[in-house]
mmCIF file of C-alpha atoms in Angstrom:
data_model
loop_
_atom_site.group_PDB
_atom_site.id
_atom_site.type_symbol
_atom_site.label_atom_id
_atom_site.label_comp_id
_atom_site.label_asym_id
_atom_site.label_seq_id
_atom_site.Cartn_x
_atom_site.Cartn_y
_atom_site.Cartn_z
ATOM 1 C CA UNK A 1 9.478 19.863 -11.061
ATOM 2 C CA UNK A 2 11.815 17.424 -8.718
ATOM 3 C CA UNK A 3 10.099 15.247 -6.196
ATOM 4 C CA UNK A 4 11.847 16.715 -2.471
ATOM 5 C CA UNK A 5 11.295 14.108 0.459
ATOM 6 C CA UNK A 6 14.828 14.921 2.163
ATOM 7 C CA UNK A 7 14.502 15.142 5.510
ATOM 8 C CA UNK A 8 11.177 13.879 6.018
ATOM 9 C CA UNK A 9 10.588 11.107 8.532
ATOM 10 C CA UNK A 10 8.018 8.288 7.568
ATOM 11 C CA UNK A 11 6.754 5.162 9.071
ATOM 12 C CA UNK A 12 5.771 2.177 6.590
ATOM 13 C CA UNK A 13 4.195 -0.575 7.853
ATOM 14 C CA UNK A 14 4.278 -4.349 6.995
ATOM 15 C CA UNK A 15 8.011 -3.223 5.483
ATOM 16 C CA UNK A 16 9.540 -6.580 5.785
ATOM 17 C CA UNK A 17 8.917 -7.844 1.975
ATOM 18 C CA UNK A 18 6.783 -7.772 -0.696
ATOM 19 C CA UNK A 19 5.353 -4.115 -1.804
ATOM 20 C CA UNK A 20 6.071 -2.460 1.632
ATOM 21 C CA UNK A 21 9.588 -3.255 1.489
ATOM 22 C CA UNK A 22 9.860 -1.743 -1.687
ATOM 23 C CA UNK A 23 8.212 1.521 -0.112
ATOM 24 C CA UNK A 24 10.281 1.782 2.458
ATOM 25 C CA UNK A 25 13.223 1.256 0.531
ATOM 26 C CA UNK A 26 11.976 4.026 -2.221
ATOM 27 C CA UNK A 27 11.730 6.451 0.196
ATOM 28 C CA UNK A 28 15.161 6.222 2.090
ATOM 29 C CA UNK A 29 16.801 6.464 -1.120
ATOM 30 C CA UNK A 30 14.791 9.667 -1.699
ATOM 31 C CA UNK A 31 16.421 11.092 1.564
ATOM 32 C CA UNK A 32 13.302 10.106 3.655
ATOM 33 C CA UNK A 33 14.385 8.774 7.210
ATOM 34 C CA UNK A 34 12.429 5.691 7.055
ATOM 35 C CA UNK A 35 11.018 3.445 9.777
ATOM 36 C CA UNK A 36 9.848 0.332 9.029
ATOM 37 C CA UNK A 37 7.586 -2.085 10.665
ATOM 38 C CA UNK A 38 6.385 -5.674 11.099
ATOM 39 C CA UNK A 39 5.370 -8.545 13.128
ATOM 40 C CA UNK A 40 8.416 -10.581 11.545
ATOM 41 C CA UNK A 41 11.773 -9.732 13.146
ATOM 42 C CA UNK A 42 13.970 -11.586 10.766
ATOM 43 C CA UNK A 43 12.554 -9.870 7.894
ATOM 44 C CA UNK A 44 13.131 -6.480 9.571
ATOM 45 C CA UNK A 45 16.846 -7.252 10.360
ATOM 46 C CA UNK A 46 17.621 -8.028 6.516
ATOM 47 C CA UNK A 47 15.897 -4.719 5.659
ATOM 48 C CA UNK A 48 18.360 -2.652 8.669
ATOM 49 C CA UNK A 49 21.168 -4.694 6.771
ATOM 50 C CA UNK A 50 20.269 -3.323 3.744
ATOM 51 C CA UNK A 51 19.656 0.211 5.111
ATOM 52 C CA UNK A 52 23.170 -0.208 6.533
ATOM 53 C CA UNK A 53 24.936 -1.069 3.365
ATOM 54 C CA UNK A 54 23.430 1.545 1.259
ATOM 55 C CA UNK A 55 24.278 3.980 4.534
ATOM 56 C CA UNK A 56 20.116 5.044 4.637
ATOM 57 C CA UNK A 57 18.755 6.675 7.800
ATOM 58 C CA UNK A 58 16.109 4.935 9.771
ATOM 59 C CA UNK A 59 15.049 2.302 11.875
ATOM 60 C CA UNK A 60 13.413 -0.676 12.074
ATOM 61 C CA UNK A 61 10.666 -2.110 15.054
ATOM 62 C CA UNK A 62 8.918 -5.092 15.205
ATOM 63 C CA UNK A 63 5.285 -3.918 15.934
ATOM 64 C CA UNK A 64 1.736 -5.607 15.338
ATOM 65 C CA UNK A 65 -0.939 -3.213 14.049
ATOM 66 C CA UNK A 66 -3.544 -4.671 16.051
ATOM 67 C CA UNK A 67 -1.565 -3.794 18.927
ATOM 68 C CA UNK A 68 -2.538 -0.397 20.097
ATOM 69 C CA UNK A 69 0.298 -0.496 22.898
ATOM 70 C CA UNK A 70 2.965 -1.687 20.821
ATOM 71 C CA UNK A 71 1.963 1.106 18.368
ATOM 72 C CA UNK A 72 2.157 3.988 20.901
ATOM 73 C CA UNK A 73 5.572 2.685 21.750
ATOM 74 C CA UNK A 74 6.999 2.944 18.154
ATOM 75 C CA UNK A 75 5.078 5.857 17.975
ATOM 76 C CA UNK A 76 6.788 7.749 20.655
ATOM 77 C CA UNK A 77 9.978 6.202 20.282
ATOM 78 C CA UNK A 78 10.103 7.688 16.275
ATOM 79 C CA UNK A 79 8.797 11.059 17.590
ATOM 80 C CA UNK A 80 11.276 10.962 20.474
ATOM 81 C CA UNK A 81 14.465 10.098 18.198
ATOM 82 C CA UNK A 82 13.556 12.022 15.191
ATOM 83 C CA UNK A 83 11.263 14.944 16.558
ATOM 84 C CA UNK A 84 8.507 14.500 14.236
ATOM 85 C CA UNK A 85 6.440 12.148 11.787
ATOM 86 C CA UNK A 86 5.915 13.542 8.356
ATOM 87 C CA UNK A 87 4.761 10.346 6.469
ATOM 88 C CA UNK A 88 2.765 7.352 7.584
ATOM 89 C CA UNK A 89 2.075 4.357 5.111
ATOM 90 C CA UNK A 90 -0.628 1.771 6.255
ATOM 91 C CA UNK A 91 0.751 -0.828 3.468
ATOM 92 C CA UNK A 92 0.511 -3.903 6.012
ATOM 93 C CA UNK A 93 -2.231 -6.440 4.980
ATOM 94 C CA UNK A 94 -3.388 -9.854 4.569
ATOM 95 C CA UNK A 95 -5.543 -11.322 1.619
ATOM 96 C CA UNK A 96 -6.960 -14.558 2.936
ATOM 97 C CA UNK A 97 -10.330 -15.517 2.049
ATOM 98 C CA UNK A 98 -12.840 -18.294 0.751
ATOM 99 C CA UNK A 99 -16.622 -18.383 -0.599
ATOM 100 C CA UNK A 100 -19.230 -16.793 2.309
ATOM 101 C CA UNK A 101 -20.757 -20.213 3.153
ATOM 102 C CA UNK A 102 -17.222 -21.725 4.184
ATOM 103 C CA UNK A 103 -15.480 -18.709 5.210
ATOM 104 C CA UNK A 104 -13.900 -18.958 8.646
ATOM 105 C CA UNK A 105 -14.428 -16.727 11.584
ATOM 106 C CA UNK A 106 -10.823 -16.321 12.079
ATOM 107 C CA UNK A 107 -9.999 -15.158 8.181
ATOM 108 C CA UNK A 108 -12.890 -12.801 8.355
ATOM 109 C CA UNK A 109 -11.261 -11.191 11.727
ATOM 110 C CA UNK A 110 -7.359 -11.381 10.338
ATOM 111 C CA UNK A 111 -8.513 -9.291 7.375
ATOM 112 C CA UNK A 112 -10.778 -6.882 9.406
ATOM 113 C CA UNK A 113 -8.103 -6.693 12.213
ATOM 114 C CA UNK A 114 -5.029 -6.516 10.211
ATOM 115 C CA UNK A 115 -6.145 -4.259 7.121
ATOM 116 C CA UNK A 116 -8.644 -2.275 8.502
ATOM 117 C CA UNK A 117 -7.825 -1.849 12.312
ATOM 118 C CA UNK A 118 -4.402 -1.456 12.069
ATOM 119 C CA UNK A 119 -5.116 1.286 9.699
ATOM 120 C CA UNK A 120 -7.488 2.943 12.096
ATOM 121 C CA UNK A 121 -4.864 2.304 15.138
ATOM 122 C CA UNK A 122 -1.681 3.635 13.521
ATOM 123 C CA UNK A 123 -3.621 6.815 11.926
ATOM 124 C CA UNK A 124 -5.186 7.497 15.183
ATOM 125 C CA UNK A 125 -1.342 7.032 16.785
ATOM 126 C CA UNK A 126 0.135 9.716 14.496
ATOM 127 C CA UNK A 127 -2.681 11.977 14.173
ATOM 128 C CA UNK A 128 -1.956 14.069 17.191
ATOM 129 C CA UNK A 129 1.227 14.508 16.336
ATOM 130 C CA UNK A 130 0.626 15.655 12.590
ATOM 131 C CA UNK A 131 -2.137 18.070 13.998
ATOM 132 C CA UNK A 132 0.536 19.770 16.370
ATOM 133 C CA UNK A 133 2.867 19.927 13.144
ATOM 134 C CA UNK A 134 0.243 21.307 10.931
ATOM 135 C CA UNK A 135 1.329 19.129 8.494
ATOM 136 C CA UNK A 136 1.514 15.326 7.500
ATOM 137 C CA UNK A 137 0.808 12.766 4.829
ATOM 138 C CA UNK A 138 -1.427 9.697 5.631
ATOM 139 C CA UNK A 139 -1.446 7.173 2.952
ATOM 140 C CA UNK A 140 -3.611 3.856 3.207
ATOM 141 C CA UNK A 141 -3.536 0.568 1.408
ATOM 142 C CA UNK A 142 -6.681 -0.069 -0.135
ATOM 143 C CA UNK A 143 -6.921 -2.704 -3.343
ATOM 144 C CA UNK A 144 -8.248 -2.856 -6.467
ATOM 145 C CA UNK A 145 -10.897 -5.469 -4.568
ATOM 146 C CA UNK A 146 -12.400 -2.173 -3.070
ATOM 147 C CA UNK A 147 -13.386 -1.672 -6.500
ATOM 148 C CA UNK A 148 -14.446 -4.406 -8.491
ATOM 149 C CA UNK A 149 -14.368 -7.607 -5.699
ATOM 150 C CA UNK A 150 -13.556 -11.173 -6.717
ATOM 151 C CA UNK A 151 -14.976 -14.329 -5.849
ATOM 152 C CA UNK A 152 -14.279 -15.633 -2.358
ATOM 153 C CA UNK A 153 -13.146 -12.514 -1.289
ATOM 154 C CA UNK A 154 -15.786 -11.079 0.736
ATOM 155 C CA UNK A 155 -13.344 -10.184 3.919
ATOM 156 C CA UNK A 156 -10.645 -8.814 2.186
ATOM 157 C CA UNK A 157 -12.664 -6.707 -0.476
ATOM 158 C CA UNK A 158 -14.714 -5.345 2.559
ATOM 159 C CA UNK A 159 -11.955 -4.992 4.672
ATOM 160 C CA UNK A 160 -10.338 -2.916 1.627
ATOM 161 C CA UNK A 161 -13.737 -1.116 0.721
ATOM 162 C CA UNK A 162 -13.369 0.199 4.531
ATOM 163 C CA UNK A 163 -10.238 1.269 4.343
ATOM 164 C CA UNK A 164 -11.261 3.839 1.347
ATOM 165 C CA UNK A 165 -14.420 5.376 3.237
ATOM 166 C CA UNK A 166 -11.942 5.329 6.608
ATOM 167 C CA UNK A 167 -9.791 7.665 4.342
ATOM 168 C CA UNK A 168 -12.179 10.021 3.241
ATOM 169 C CA UNK A 169 -13.136 10.505 7.026
ATOM 170 C CA UNK A 170 -9.953 10.580 8.363
ATOM 171 C CA UNK A 171 -9.250 13.530 5.778
ATOM 172 C CA UNK A 172 -12.019 15.427 6.581
ATOM 173 C CA UNK A 173 -10.920 15.489 10.002
ATOM 174 C CA UNK A 174 -7.355 16.594 9.325
ATOM 175 C CA UNK A 175 -7.925 18.835 6.492
ATOM 176 C CA UNK A 176 -7.716 21.824 9.234
ATOM 177 C CA UNK A 177 -4.319 21.153 10.158
ATOM 178 C CA UNK A 178 -3.047 20.754 6.660
ATOM 179 C CA UNK A 179 -2.418 16.713 7.017
ATOM 180 C CA UNK A 180 -3.801 15.064 3.868
ATOM 181 C CA UNK A 181 -4.820 11.333 3.895
ATOM 182 C CA UNK A 182 -5.138 9.639 1.017
ATOM 183 C CA UNK A 183 -5.007 5.525 -0.414
ATOM 184 C CA UNK A 184 -3.762 3.670 -3.150
ATOM 185 C CA UNK A 185 -5.158 0.816 -4.977
ATOM 186 C CA UNK A 186 -2.388 -1.818 -6.178
ATOM 187 C CA UNK A 187 -3.578 -4.092 -8.919
ATOM 188 C CA UNK A 188 -1.553 -7.215 -10.701
ATOM 189 C CA UNK A 189 1.538 -6.557 -9.080
ATOM 190 C CA UNK A 190 2.864 -10.021 -7.952
ATOM 191 C CA UNK A 191 3.891 -10.545 -4.694
ATOM 192 C CA UNK A 192 4.782 -13.416 -2.274
ATOM 193 C CA UNK A 193 1.228 -12.783 -0.750
ATOM 194 C CA UNK A 194 -0.543 -13.118 -4.082
ATOM 195 C CA UNK A 195 1.933 -15.530 -6.404
ATOM 196 C CA UNK A 196 0.148 -14.065 -9.457
ATOM 197 C CA UNK A 197 3.593 -14.733 -11.807
ATOM 198 C CA UNK A 198 3.773 -18.268 -10.220
ATOM 199 C CA UNK A 199 0.460 -19.169 -11.786
ATOM 200 C CA UNK A 200 -0.124 -21.241 -14.599
ATOM 201 C CA UNK A 201 0.406 -19.441 -18.343
ATOM 202 C CA UNK A 202 -3.289 -20.130 -19.267
ATOM 203 C CA UNK A 203 -4.549 -18.435 -15.664
ATOM 204 C CA UNK A 204 -2.014 -15.878 -16.227
ATOM 205 C CA UNK A 205 -3.102 -14.629 -19.581
ATOM 206 C CA UNK A 206 -6.672 -15.147 -18.777
ATOM 207 C CA UNK A 207 -5.549 -12.057 -15.896
ATOM 208 C CA UNK A 208 -4.109 -9.940 -18.199
ATOM 209 C CA UNK A 209 -6.785 -9.943 -20.654
ATOM 210 C CA UNK A 210 -8.496 -8.073 -17.591
ATOM 211 C CA UNK A 211 -5.916 -5.155 -18.297
ATOM 212 C CA UNK A 212 -5.746 -1.980 -20.659
ATOM 213 C CA UNK A 213 -2.104 -2.047 -20.225
ATOM 214 C CA UNK A 214 -1.713 -5.811 -20.688
ATOM 215 C CA UNK A 215 1.725 -6.540 -18.205
ATOM 216 C CA UNK A 216 1.870 -6.953 -14.476
ATOM 217 C CA UNK A 217 2.363 -4.282 -12.402
ATOM 218 C CA UNK A 218 5.800 -3.386 -10.485
ATOM 219 C CA UNK A 219 6.477 -2.776 -6.910
ATOM 220 C CA UNK A 220 8.211 0.586 -8.066
ATOM 221 C CA UNK A 221 4.646 1.662 -9.961
ATOM 222 C CA UNK A 222 3.415 1.534 -6.518
ATOM 223 C CA UNK A 223 6.043 3.268 -4.418
ATOM 224 C CA UNK A 224 6.527 5.967 -7.028
ATOM 225 C CA UNK A 225 2.821 7.030 -6.656
ATOM 226 C CA UNK A 226 3.713 6.936 -2.729
ATOM 227 C CA UNK A 227 6.727 9.412 -3.051
ATOM 228 C CA UNK A 228 4.456 12.036 -4.878
ATOM 229 C CA UNK A 229 1.536 11.422 -2.927
ATOM 230 C CA UNK A 230 3.809 12.077 -0.013
ATOM 231 C CA UNK A 231 5.460 15.154 -1.654
ATOM 232 C CA UNK A 232 4.452 19.141 -1.455
ATOM 233 C CA UNK A 233 3.471 18.537 -5.176
ATOM 234 C CA UNK A 234 0.110 16.460 -3.887
ATOM 235 C CA UNK A 235 -0.619 19.269 -1.180
ATOM 236 C CA UNK A 236 -3.896 19.640 -2.614
ATOM 237 C CA UNK A 237 -4.619 16.010 -3.128
ATOM 238 C CA UNK A 238 -6.578 14.281 -0.096
ATOM 239 C CA UNK A 239 -9.647 12.143 0.606
ATOM 240 C CA UNK A 240 -9.346 9.945 -2.842
ATOM 241 C CA UNK A 241 -8.169 6.823 -3.769
ATOM 242 C CA UNK A 242 -5.724 6.211 -6.659
ATOM 243 C CA UNK A 243 -6.009 3.290 -8.904
ATOM 244 C CA UNK A 244 -2.675 1.467 -9.436
ATOM 245 C CA UNK A 245 -3.970 -1.214 -11.820
ATOM 246 C CA UNK A 246 -2.864 -0.701 -15.415
ATOM 247 C CA UNK A 247 -6.292 0.287 -16.402
ATOM 248 C CA UNK A 248 -7.775 -3.132 -14.951
ATOM 249 C CA UNK A 249 -11.515 -3.169 -16.185
ATOM 250 C CA UNK A 250 -11.314 0.501 -17.420
ATOM 251 C CA UNK A 251 -13.490 -0.852 -20.793
ATOM 252 C CA UNK A 252 -15.803 -3.568 -20.377
ATOM 253 C CA UNK A 253 -13.367 -6.390 -22.148
ATOM 254 C CA UNK A 254 -9.577 -4.476 -22.401
ATOM 255 C CA UNK A 255 -8.329 -7.660 -24.665
ATOM 256 C CA UNK A 256 -10.552 -6.476 -27.639
ATOM 257 C CA UNK A 257 -8.347 -3.970 -28.317
ATOM 258 C CA UNK A 258 -5.032 -6.047 -28.232
ATOM 259 C CA UNK A 259 -7.099 -8.361 -30.735
ATOM 260 C CA UNK A 260 -7.718 -5.274 -32.779
ATOM 261 C CA UNK A 261 -4.214 -4.239 -32.738
ATOM 262 C CA UNK A 262 -3.123 -7.624 -33.739
ATOM 263 C CA UNK A 263 -5.265 -7.680 -36.752
ATOM 264 C CA UNK A 264 -4.022 -4.170 -37.963
ATOM 265 C CA UNK A 265 -0.154 -5.284 -37.427
ATOM 266 C CA UNK A 266 -1.327 -8.384 -39.658
ATOM 267 C CA UNK A 267 -2.586 -6.869 -42.435
ATOM 268 C CA UNK A 268 0.144 -4.346 -42.580
ATOM 269 C CA UNK A 269 2.532 -7.504 -43.003
#
């Protein structure tokens, strides 16, 4: 089987850096006309230069996912220029936090406005186009925090859990029009936002010990899943959340398996 996305039109939010940039680049390299949005013009300019150098198809627009007017303008421009919208990847997000007693209201609002409201507004804007086409894929960034939250992560975890439920509702509403809606939950994938790979060796080992596959994830792991879910091969998958975490907490203490494996190897020698 070959994933064939050539000629599709996609919008990827938060495409200026991190996982979003990699998703945008991967889709474009697969032949998708890829529109990247972000709030930082300089990041989009760099992305545009890379697109030009690699002769990739697409465009870049500054857009704040909290602003319905800006979203409407971008979505209409994409529809007008390219005739359709086949894929929406709601990647834009923030992960600021703090313990509840000390959590600032503006941090709570930022998580809800960008992670959740942004997903809602973008989906609301493209839904009529996909409904009219009788086809489409909406892919929303949740997080492993939507499954098991972290200390100090009330705002982030709440927003991502809400994204999961929003995904299920929207899948139900758009099912009659052959539009699928899914979300994905990255685990420990080092980015500029989470700084996993920049922490102390002791802290890194502590985090890696929670993984069934004891290594950091790669941006490619998420981008490859996006390509699959956006393709015709995933046409019967909707309303679900797929965990991309290397089996984080698949068992209660994953590190036990590594300790047992090390003992077996030592006995051989």
